Coordinates of N, CA, C and O and ligand atoms in Angstrom, one line a residue:
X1 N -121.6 -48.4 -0.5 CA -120.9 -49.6 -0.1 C -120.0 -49.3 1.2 O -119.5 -48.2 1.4
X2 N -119.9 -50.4 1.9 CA -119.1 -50.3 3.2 C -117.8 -50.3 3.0 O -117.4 -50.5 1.9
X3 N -116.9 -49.9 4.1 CA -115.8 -50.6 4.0 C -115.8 -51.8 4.4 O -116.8 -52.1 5.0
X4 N -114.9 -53.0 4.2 CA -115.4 -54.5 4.8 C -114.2 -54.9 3.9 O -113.7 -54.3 3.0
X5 N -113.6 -56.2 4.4 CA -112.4 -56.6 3.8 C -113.1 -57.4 2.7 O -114.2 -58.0 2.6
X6 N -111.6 -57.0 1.6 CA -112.2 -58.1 0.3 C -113.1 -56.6 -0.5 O -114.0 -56.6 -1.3
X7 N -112.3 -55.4 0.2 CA -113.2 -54.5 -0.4 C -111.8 -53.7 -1.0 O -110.7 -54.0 -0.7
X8 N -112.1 -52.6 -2.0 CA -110.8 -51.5 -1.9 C -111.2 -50.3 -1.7 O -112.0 -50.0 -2.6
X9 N -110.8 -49.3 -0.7 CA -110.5 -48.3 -0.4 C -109.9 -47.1 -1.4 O -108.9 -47.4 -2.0
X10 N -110.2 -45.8 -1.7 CA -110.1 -44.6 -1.6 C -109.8 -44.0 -0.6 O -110.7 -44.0 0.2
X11 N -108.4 -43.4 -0.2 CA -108.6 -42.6 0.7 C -107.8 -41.3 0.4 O -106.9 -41.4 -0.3
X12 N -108.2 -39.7 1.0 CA -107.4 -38.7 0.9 C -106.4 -38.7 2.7 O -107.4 -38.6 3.5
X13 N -105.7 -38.7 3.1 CA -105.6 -38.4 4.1 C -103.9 -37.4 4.5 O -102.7 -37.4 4.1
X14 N -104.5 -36.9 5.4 CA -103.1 -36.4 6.1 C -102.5 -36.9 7.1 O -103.3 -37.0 8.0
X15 N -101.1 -37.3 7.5 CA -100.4 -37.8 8.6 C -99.8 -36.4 9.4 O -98.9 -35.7 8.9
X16 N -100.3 -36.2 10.5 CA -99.3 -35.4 11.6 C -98.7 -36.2 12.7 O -98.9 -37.4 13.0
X17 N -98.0 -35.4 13.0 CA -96.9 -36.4 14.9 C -97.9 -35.4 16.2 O -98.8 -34.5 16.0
X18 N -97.3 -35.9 17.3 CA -98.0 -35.3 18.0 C -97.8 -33.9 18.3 O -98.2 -33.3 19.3
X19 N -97.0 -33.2 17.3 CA -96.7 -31.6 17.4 C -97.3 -31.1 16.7 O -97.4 -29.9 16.8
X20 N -98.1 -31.7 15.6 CA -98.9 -31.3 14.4 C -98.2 -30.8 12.9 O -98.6 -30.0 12.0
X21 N -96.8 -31.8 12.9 CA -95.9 -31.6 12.0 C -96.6 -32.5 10.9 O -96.7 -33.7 11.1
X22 N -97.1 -32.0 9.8 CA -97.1 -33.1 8.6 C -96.1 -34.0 8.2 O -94.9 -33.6 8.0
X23 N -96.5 -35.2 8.1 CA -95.4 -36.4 7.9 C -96.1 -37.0 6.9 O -95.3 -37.8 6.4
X24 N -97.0 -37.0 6.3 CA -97.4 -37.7 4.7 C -98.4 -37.2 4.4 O -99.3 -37.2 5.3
X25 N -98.6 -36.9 3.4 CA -100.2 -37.0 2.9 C -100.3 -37.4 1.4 O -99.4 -37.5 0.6
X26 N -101.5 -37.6 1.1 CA -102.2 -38.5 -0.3 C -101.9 -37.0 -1.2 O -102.2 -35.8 -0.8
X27 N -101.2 -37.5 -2.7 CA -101.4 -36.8 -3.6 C -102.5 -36.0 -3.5 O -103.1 -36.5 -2.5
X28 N -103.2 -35.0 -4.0 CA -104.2 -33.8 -3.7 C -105.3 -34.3 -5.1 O -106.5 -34.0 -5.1
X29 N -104.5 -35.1 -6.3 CA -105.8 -35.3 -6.9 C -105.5 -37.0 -7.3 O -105.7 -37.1 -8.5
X30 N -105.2 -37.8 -6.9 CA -104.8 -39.0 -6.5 C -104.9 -39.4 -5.2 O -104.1 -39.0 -4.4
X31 N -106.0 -40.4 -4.8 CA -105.9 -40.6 -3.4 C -105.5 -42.3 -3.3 O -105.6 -43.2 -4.2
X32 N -105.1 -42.4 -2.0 CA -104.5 -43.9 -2.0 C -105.6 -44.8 -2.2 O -106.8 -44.8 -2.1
X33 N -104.4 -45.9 -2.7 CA -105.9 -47.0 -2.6 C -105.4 -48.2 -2.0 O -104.2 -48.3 -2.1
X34 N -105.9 -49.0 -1.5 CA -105.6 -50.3 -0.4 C -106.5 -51.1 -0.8 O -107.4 -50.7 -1.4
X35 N -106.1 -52.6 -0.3 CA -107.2 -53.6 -0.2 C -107.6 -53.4 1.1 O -106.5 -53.1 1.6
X36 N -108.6 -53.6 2.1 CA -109.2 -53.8 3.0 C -109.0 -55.4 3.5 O -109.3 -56.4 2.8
X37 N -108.4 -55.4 4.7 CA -108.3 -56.4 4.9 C -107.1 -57.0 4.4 O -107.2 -58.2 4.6
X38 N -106.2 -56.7 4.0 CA -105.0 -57.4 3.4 C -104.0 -57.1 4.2 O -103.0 -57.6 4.0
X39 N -104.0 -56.1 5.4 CA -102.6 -55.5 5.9 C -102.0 -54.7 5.1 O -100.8 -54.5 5.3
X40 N -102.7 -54.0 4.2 CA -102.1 -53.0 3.3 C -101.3 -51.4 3.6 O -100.5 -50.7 3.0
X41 N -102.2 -51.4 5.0 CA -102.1 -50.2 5.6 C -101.8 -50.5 7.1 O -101.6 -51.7 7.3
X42 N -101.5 -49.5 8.4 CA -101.4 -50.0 9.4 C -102.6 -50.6 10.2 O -103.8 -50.3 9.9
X43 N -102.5 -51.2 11.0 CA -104.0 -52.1 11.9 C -104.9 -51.0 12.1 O -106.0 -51.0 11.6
X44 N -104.3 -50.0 13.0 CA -105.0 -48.9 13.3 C -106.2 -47.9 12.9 O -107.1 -47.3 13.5
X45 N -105.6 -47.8 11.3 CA -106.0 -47.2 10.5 C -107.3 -48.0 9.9 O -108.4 -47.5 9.7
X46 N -106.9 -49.0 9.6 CA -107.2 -50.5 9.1 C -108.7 -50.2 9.9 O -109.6 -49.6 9.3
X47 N -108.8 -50.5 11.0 CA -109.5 -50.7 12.4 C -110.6 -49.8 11.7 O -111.3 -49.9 10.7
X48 N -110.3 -48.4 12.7 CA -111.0 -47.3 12.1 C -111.8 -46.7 10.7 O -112.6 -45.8 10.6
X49 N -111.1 -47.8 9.6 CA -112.0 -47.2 8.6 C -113.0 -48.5 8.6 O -113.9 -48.3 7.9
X50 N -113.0 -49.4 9.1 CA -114.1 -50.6 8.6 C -115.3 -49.8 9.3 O -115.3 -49.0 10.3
X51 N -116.5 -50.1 8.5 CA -117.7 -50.2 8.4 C -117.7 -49.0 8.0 O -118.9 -48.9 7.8
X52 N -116.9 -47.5 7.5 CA -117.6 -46.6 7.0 C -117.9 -47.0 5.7 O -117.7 -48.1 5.0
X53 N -118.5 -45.6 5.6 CA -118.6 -45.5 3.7 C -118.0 -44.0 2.8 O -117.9 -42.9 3.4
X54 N -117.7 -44.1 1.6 CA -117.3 -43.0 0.8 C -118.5 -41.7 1.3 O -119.6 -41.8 1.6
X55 N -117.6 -40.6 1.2 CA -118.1 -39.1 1.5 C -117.9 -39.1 3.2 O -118.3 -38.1 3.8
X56 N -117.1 -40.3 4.2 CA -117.4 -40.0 5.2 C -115.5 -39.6 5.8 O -114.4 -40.1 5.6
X57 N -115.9 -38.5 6.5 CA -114.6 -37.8 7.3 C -114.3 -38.3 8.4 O -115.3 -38.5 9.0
X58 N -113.0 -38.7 9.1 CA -112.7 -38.8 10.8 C -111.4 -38.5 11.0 O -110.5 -38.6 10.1
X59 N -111.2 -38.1 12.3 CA -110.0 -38.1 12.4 C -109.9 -39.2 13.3 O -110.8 -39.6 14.1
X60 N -108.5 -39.9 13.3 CA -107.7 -41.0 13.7 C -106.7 -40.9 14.7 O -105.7 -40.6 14.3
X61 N -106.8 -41.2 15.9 CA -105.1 -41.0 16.5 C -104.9 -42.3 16.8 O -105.6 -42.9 17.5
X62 N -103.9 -42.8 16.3 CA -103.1 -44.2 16.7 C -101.9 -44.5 17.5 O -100.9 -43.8 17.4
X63 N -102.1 -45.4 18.5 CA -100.9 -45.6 19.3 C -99.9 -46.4 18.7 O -100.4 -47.1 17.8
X64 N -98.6 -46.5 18.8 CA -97.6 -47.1 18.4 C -97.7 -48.3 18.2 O -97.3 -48.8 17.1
X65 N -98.4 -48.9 19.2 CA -99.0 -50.3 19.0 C -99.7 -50.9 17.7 O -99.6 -52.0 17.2
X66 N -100.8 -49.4 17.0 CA -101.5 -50.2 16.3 C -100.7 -49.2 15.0 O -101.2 -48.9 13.9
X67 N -99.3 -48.9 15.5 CA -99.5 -48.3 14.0 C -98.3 -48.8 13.3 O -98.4 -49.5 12.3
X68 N -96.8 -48.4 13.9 CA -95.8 -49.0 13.1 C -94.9 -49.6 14.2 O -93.8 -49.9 13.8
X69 N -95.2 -49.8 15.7 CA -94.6 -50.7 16.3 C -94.2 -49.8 17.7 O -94.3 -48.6 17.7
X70 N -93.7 -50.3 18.5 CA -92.9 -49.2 19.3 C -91.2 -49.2 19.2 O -91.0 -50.0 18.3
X71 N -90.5 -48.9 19.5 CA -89.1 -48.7 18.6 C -88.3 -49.7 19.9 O -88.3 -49.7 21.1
X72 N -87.8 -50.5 18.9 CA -87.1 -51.8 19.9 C -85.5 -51.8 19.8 O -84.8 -52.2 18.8
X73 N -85.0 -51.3 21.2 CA -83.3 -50.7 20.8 C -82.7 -52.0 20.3 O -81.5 -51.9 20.0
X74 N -83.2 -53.1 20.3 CA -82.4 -54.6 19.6 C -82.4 -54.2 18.4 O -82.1 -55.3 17.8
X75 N -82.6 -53.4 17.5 CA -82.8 -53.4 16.2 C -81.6 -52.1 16.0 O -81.5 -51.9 14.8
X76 N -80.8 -51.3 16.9 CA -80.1 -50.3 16.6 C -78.6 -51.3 16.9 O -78.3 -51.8 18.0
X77 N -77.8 -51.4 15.8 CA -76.9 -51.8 15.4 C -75.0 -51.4 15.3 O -74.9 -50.4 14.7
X78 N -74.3 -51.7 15.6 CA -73.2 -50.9 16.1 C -72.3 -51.8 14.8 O -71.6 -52.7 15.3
X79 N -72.2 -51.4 12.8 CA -71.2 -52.3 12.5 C -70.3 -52.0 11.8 O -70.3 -50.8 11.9
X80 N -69.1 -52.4 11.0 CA -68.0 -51.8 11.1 C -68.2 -51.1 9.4 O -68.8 -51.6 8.5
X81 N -67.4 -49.8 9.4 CA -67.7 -49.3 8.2 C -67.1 -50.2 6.9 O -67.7 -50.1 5.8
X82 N -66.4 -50.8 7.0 CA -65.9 -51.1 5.7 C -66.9 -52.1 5.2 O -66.4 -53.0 4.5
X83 N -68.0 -52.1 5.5 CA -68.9 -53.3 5.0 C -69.8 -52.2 4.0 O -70.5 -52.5 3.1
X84 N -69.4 -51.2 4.4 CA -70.3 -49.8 3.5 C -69.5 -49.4 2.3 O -69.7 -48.5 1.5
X85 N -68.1 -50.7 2.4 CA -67.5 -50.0 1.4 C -67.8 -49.8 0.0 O -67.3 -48.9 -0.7
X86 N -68.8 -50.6 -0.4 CA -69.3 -49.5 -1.9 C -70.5 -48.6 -2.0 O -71.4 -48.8 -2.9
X87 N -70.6 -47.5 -0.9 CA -70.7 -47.0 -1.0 C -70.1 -45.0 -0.4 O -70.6 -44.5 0.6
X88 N -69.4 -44.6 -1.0 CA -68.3 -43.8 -0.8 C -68.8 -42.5 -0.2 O -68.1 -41.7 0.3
X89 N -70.3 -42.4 -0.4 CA -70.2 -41.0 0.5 C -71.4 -41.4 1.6 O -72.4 -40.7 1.6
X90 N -71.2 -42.2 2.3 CA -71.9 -42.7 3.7 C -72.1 -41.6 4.2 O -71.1 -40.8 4.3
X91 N -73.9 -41.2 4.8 CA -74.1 -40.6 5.4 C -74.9 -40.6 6.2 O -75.8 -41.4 6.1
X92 N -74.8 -39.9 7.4 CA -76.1 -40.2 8.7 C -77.2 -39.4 7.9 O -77.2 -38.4 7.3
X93 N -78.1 -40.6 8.3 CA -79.4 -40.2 7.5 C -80.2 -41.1 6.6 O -81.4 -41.4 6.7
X94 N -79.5 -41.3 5.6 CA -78.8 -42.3 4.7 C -80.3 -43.4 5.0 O -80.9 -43.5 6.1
X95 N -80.6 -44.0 4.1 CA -81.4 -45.0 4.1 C -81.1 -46.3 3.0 O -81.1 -46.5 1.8
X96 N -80.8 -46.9 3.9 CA -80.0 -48.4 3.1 C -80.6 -49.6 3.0 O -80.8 -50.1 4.2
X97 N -81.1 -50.3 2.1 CA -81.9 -52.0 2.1 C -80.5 -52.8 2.9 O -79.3 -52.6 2.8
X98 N -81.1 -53.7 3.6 CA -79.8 -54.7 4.1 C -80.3 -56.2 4.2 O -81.3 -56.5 3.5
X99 N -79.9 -56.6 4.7 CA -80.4 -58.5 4.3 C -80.2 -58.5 6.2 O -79.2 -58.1 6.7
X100 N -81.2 -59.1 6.8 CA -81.3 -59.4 8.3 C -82.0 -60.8 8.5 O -82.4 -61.5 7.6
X101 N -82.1 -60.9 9.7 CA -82.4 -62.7 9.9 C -84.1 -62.6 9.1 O -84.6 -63.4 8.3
X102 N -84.6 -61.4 9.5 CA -86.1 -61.4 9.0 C -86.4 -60.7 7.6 O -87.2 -59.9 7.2
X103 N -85.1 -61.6 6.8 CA -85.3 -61.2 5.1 C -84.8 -59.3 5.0 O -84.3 -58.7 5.9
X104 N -85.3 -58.7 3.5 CA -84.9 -57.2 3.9 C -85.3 -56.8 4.2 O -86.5 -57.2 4.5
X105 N -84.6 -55.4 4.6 CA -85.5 -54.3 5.0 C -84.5 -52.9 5.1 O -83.4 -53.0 4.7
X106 N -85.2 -51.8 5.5 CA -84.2 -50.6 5.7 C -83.8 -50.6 6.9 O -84.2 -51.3 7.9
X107 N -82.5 -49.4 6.7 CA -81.9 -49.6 8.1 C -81.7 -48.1 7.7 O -81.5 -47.9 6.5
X108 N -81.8 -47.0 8.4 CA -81.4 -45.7 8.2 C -79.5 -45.9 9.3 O -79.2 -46.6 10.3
X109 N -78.9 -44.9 8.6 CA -77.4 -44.6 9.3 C -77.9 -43.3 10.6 O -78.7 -42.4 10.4
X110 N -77.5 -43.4 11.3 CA -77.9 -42.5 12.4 C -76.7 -42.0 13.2 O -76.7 -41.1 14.0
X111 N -75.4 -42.8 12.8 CA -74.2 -42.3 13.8 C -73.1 -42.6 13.1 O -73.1 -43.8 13.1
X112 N -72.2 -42.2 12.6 CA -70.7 -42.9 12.1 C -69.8 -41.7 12.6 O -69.8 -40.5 12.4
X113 N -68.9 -42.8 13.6 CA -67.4 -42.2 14.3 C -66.5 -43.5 14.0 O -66.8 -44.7 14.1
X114 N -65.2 -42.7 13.6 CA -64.3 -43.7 13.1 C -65.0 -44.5 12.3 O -66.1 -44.4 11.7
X115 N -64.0 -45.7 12.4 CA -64.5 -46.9 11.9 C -65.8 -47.8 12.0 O -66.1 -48.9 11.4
X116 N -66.6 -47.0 12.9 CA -68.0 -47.8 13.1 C -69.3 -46.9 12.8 O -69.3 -45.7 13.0
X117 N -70.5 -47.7 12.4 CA -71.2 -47.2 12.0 C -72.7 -47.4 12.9 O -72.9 -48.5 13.3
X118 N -73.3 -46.7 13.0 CA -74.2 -46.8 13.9 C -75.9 -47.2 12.8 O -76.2 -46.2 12.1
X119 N -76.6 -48.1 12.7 CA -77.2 -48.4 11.7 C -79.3 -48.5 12.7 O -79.4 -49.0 13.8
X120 N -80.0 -48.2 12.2 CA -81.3 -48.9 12.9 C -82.2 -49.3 12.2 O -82.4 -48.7 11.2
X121 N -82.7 -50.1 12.5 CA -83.8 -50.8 11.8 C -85.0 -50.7 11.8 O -85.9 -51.4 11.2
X122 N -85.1 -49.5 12.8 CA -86.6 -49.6 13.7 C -87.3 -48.8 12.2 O -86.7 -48.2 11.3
X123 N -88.6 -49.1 12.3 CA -89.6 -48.2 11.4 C -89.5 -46.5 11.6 O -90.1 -46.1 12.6
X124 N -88.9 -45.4 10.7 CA -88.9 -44.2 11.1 C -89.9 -43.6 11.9 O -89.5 -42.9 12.8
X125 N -91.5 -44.1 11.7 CA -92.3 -44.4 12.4 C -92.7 -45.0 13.5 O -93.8 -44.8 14.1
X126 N -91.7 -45.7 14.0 CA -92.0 -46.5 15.2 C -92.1 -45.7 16.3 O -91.2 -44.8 16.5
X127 N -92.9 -45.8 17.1 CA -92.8 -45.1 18.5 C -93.4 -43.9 18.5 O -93.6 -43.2 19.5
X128 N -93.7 -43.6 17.3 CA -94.9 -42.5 17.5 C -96.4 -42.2 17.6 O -96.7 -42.6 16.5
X129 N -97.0 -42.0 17.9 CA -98.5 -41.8 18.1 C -99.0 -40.9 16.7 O -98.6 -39.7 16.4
X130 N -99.8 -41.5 15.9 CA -99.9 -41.0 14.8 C -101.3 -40.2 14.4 O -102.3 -40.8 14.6
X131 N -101.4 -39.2 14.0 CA -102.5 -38.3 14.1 C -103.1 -38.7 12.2 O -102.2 -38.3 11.4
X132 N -104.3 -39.2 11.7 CA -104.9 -39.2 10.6 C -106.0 -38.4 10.5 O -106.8 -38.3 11.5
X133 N -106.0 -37.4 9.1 CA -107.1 -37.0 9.2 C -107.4 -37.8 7.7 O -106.6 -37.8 6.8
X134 N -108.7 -38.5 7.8 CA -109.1 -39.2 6.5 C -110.4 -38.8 5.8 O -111.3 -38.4 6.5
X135 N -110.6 -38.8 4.6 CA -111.8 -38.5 3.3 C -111.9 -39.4 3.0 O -110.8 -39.8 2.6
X136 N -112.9 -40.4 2.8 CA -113.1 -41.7 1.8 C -113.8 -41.4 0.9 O -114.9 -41.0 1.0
X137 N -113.0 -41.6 -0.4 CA -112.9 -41.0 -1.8 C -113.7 -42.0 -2.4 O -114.6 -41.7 -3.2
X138 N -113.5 -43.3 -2.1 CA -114.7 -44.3 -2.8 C -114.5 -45.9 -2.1 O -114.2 -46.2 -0.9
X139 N -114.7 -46.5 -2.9 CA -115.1 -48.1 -2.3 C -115.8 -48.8 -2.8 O -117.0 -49.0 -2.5
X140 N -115.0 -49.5 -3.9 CA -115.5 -51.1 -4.4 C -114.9 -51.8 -3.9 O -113.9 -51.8 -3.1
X141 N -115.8 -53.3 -5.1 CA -115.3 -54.3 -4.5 C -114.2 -54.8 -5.4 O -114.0 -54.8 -6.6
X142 N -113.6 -55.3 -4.4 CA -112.2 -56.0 -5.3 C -112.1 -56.8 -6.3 O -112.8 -57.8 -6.2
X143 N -111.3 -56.8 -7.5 CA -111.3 -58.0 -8.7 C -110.6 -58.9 -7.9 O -110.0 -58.6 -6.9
X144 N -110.8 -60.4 -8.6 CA -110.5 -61.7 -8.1 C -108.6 -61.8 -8.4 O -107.8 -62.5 -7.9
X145 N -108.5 -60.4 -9.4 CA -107.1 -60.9 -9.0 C -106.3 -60.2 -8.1 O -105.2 -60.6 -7.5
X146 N -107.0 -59.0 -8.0 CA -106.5 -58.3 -6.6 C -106.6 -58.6 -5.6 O -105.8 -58.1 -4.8
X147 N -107.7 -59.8 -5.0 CA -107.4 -60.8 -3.9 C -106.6 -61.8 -3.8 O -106.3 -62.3 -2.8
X148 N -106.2 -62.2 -5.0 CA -105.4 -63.5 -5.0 C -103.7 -62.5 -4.4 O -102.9 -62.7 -3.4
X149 N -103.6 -61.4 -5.3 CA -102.3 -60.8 -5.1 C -102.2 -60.4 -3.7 O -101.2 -60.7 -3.0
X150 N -103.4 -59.4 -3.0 CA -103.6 -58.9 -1.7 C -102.9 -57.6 -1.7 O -102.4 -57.0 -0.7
X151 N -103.0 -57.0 -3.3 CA -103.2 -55.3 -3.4 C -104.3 -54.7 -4.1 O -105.3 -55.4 -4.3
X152 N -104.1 -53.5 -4.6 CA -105.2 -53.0 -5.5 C -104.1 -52.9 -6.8 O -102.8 -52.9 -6.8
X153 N -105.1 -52.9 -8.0 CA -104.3 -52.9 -9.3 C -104.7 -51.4 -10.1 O -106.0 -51.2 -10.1
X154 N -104.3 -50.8 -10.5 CA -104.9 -49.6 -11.3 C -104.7 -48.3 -10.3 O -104.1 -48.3 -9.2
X155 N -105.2 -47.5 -10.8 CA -104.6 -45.9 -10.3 C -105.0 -46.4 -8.6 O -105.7 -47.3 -8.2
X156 N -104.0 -45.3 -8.0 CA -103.2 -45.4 -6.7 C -103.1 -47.0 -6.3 O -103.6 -47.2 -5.2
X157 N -102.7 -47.8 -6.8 CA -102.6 -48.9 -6.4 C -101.1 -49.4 -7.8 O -100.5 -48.7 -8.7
X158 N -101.1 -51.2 -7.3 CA -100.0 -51.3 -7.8 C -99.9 -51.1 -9.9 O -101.0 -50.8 -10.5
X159 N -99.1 -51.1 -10.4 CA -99.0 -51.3 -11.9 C -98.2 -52.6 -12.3 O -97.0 -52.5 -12.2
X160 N -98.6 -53.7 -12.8 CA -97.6 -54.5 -13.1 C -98.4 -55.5 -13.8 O -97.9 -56.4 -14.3
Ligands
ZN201 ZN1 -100.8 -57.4 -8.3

C-alpha cells in the first residue's frame, strides 16, 4: 500500500541540524504514527513521504519554509517579570504555555535582566534546515474515526 492521504503512516526516523547534531528520533521499538494528509507532521516531510511504500528508506532535507517556519523576530517579546509571578524559579530556557492573539502556545524564556523578561515564541525549530533520515515501518488505511478526529488512534498515535 501507498502512502496517500486518508492513509496512516509508520515511520522510524532520525532528526539532525545542519551540523549533524541529533535533535529527535522515533523510539527504537515504537515508531511514529501519523495520519497522511491531516498536517500531522511538517509539509516537507509530509511531501516526501507521499507515494512511497513500507520497507522503503530516504533521506529528507527540508527548508525552513516547509518545515517549522522561518523564525519571525515579531514573535520575540520584551515583558515585565512580575507577570511570571507564580512561578518562583524563572529560568532562561524555561518553556512556558501562554495565551497570545493566535490562542496557546509556547514561548521558551531566553533573557531575564532586572525586571524584564525576554520571552519567544518562535518554534525551537524555526529557521532551521532539517536533515530526516526515514524507514517506513507500515501503512494502512485509516479507521473512519481517525479521519473524523485527523490523528491515528492506538500504538504511536493518540490514546483517548
Ligand atoms: Zn482521536
Amino acid at each position: 500500500m501507498e502512502i496517500a492521504d486518508q492513509r496512516v503512516v509508520y515511520i522510524h526516523y532520525i532528526l539532525t541540524d545542519d551540523s549533524g547534531e541529533t535533535l529527535d528520533r522515533s523510539e527504537k521499538e515504537s515508531p511514529l504514527a501519523y495520519l497522511h494528509g491531516a498536517g500531522n507532521i511538517i509539509p516537507g516531510l509530509e511531501k516526501a513521504l507521499s507515494g512511497r511504500s513500507r520497507g522503503d528508506k530516504l533521506a529528507v532535507t527540508i527548508t525552513p519554509e516547509d518545515g517549522y517556519g522561518v523564525r519571525d523576530d515579531a514573535l520575540v517579546q520584551q515583558v515585565p517579570r512580575r507577570l511570571f509571578n507564580g512561578i518562583p524559579d524563572l529560568q532562561v530556557g524555561m518553556q512556558l504555555r501562554a495565551d497570545s492573539d493566535h490562542g496557546p502556545r509556547v514561548v521558551t524564556v531566553t533573557k531575564i535582566l532586572g525586571d524584564m523578561v525576554t520571552i519567544d515564541a518562535n518554534h525551537s525549530l524555526a529557521g532551521q534546515t532539517l536533515h530526516f533520515d526515514v524507514e517506513i515501518a507500515d501503512v494502512r488505511a485509516a479507521t473512519e474515526e481517525e479521519m473524523v478526529h485527523g490523528h491515528v488512534h492506538g500504538a504511536g498515535g493518540h490514546h483517548h
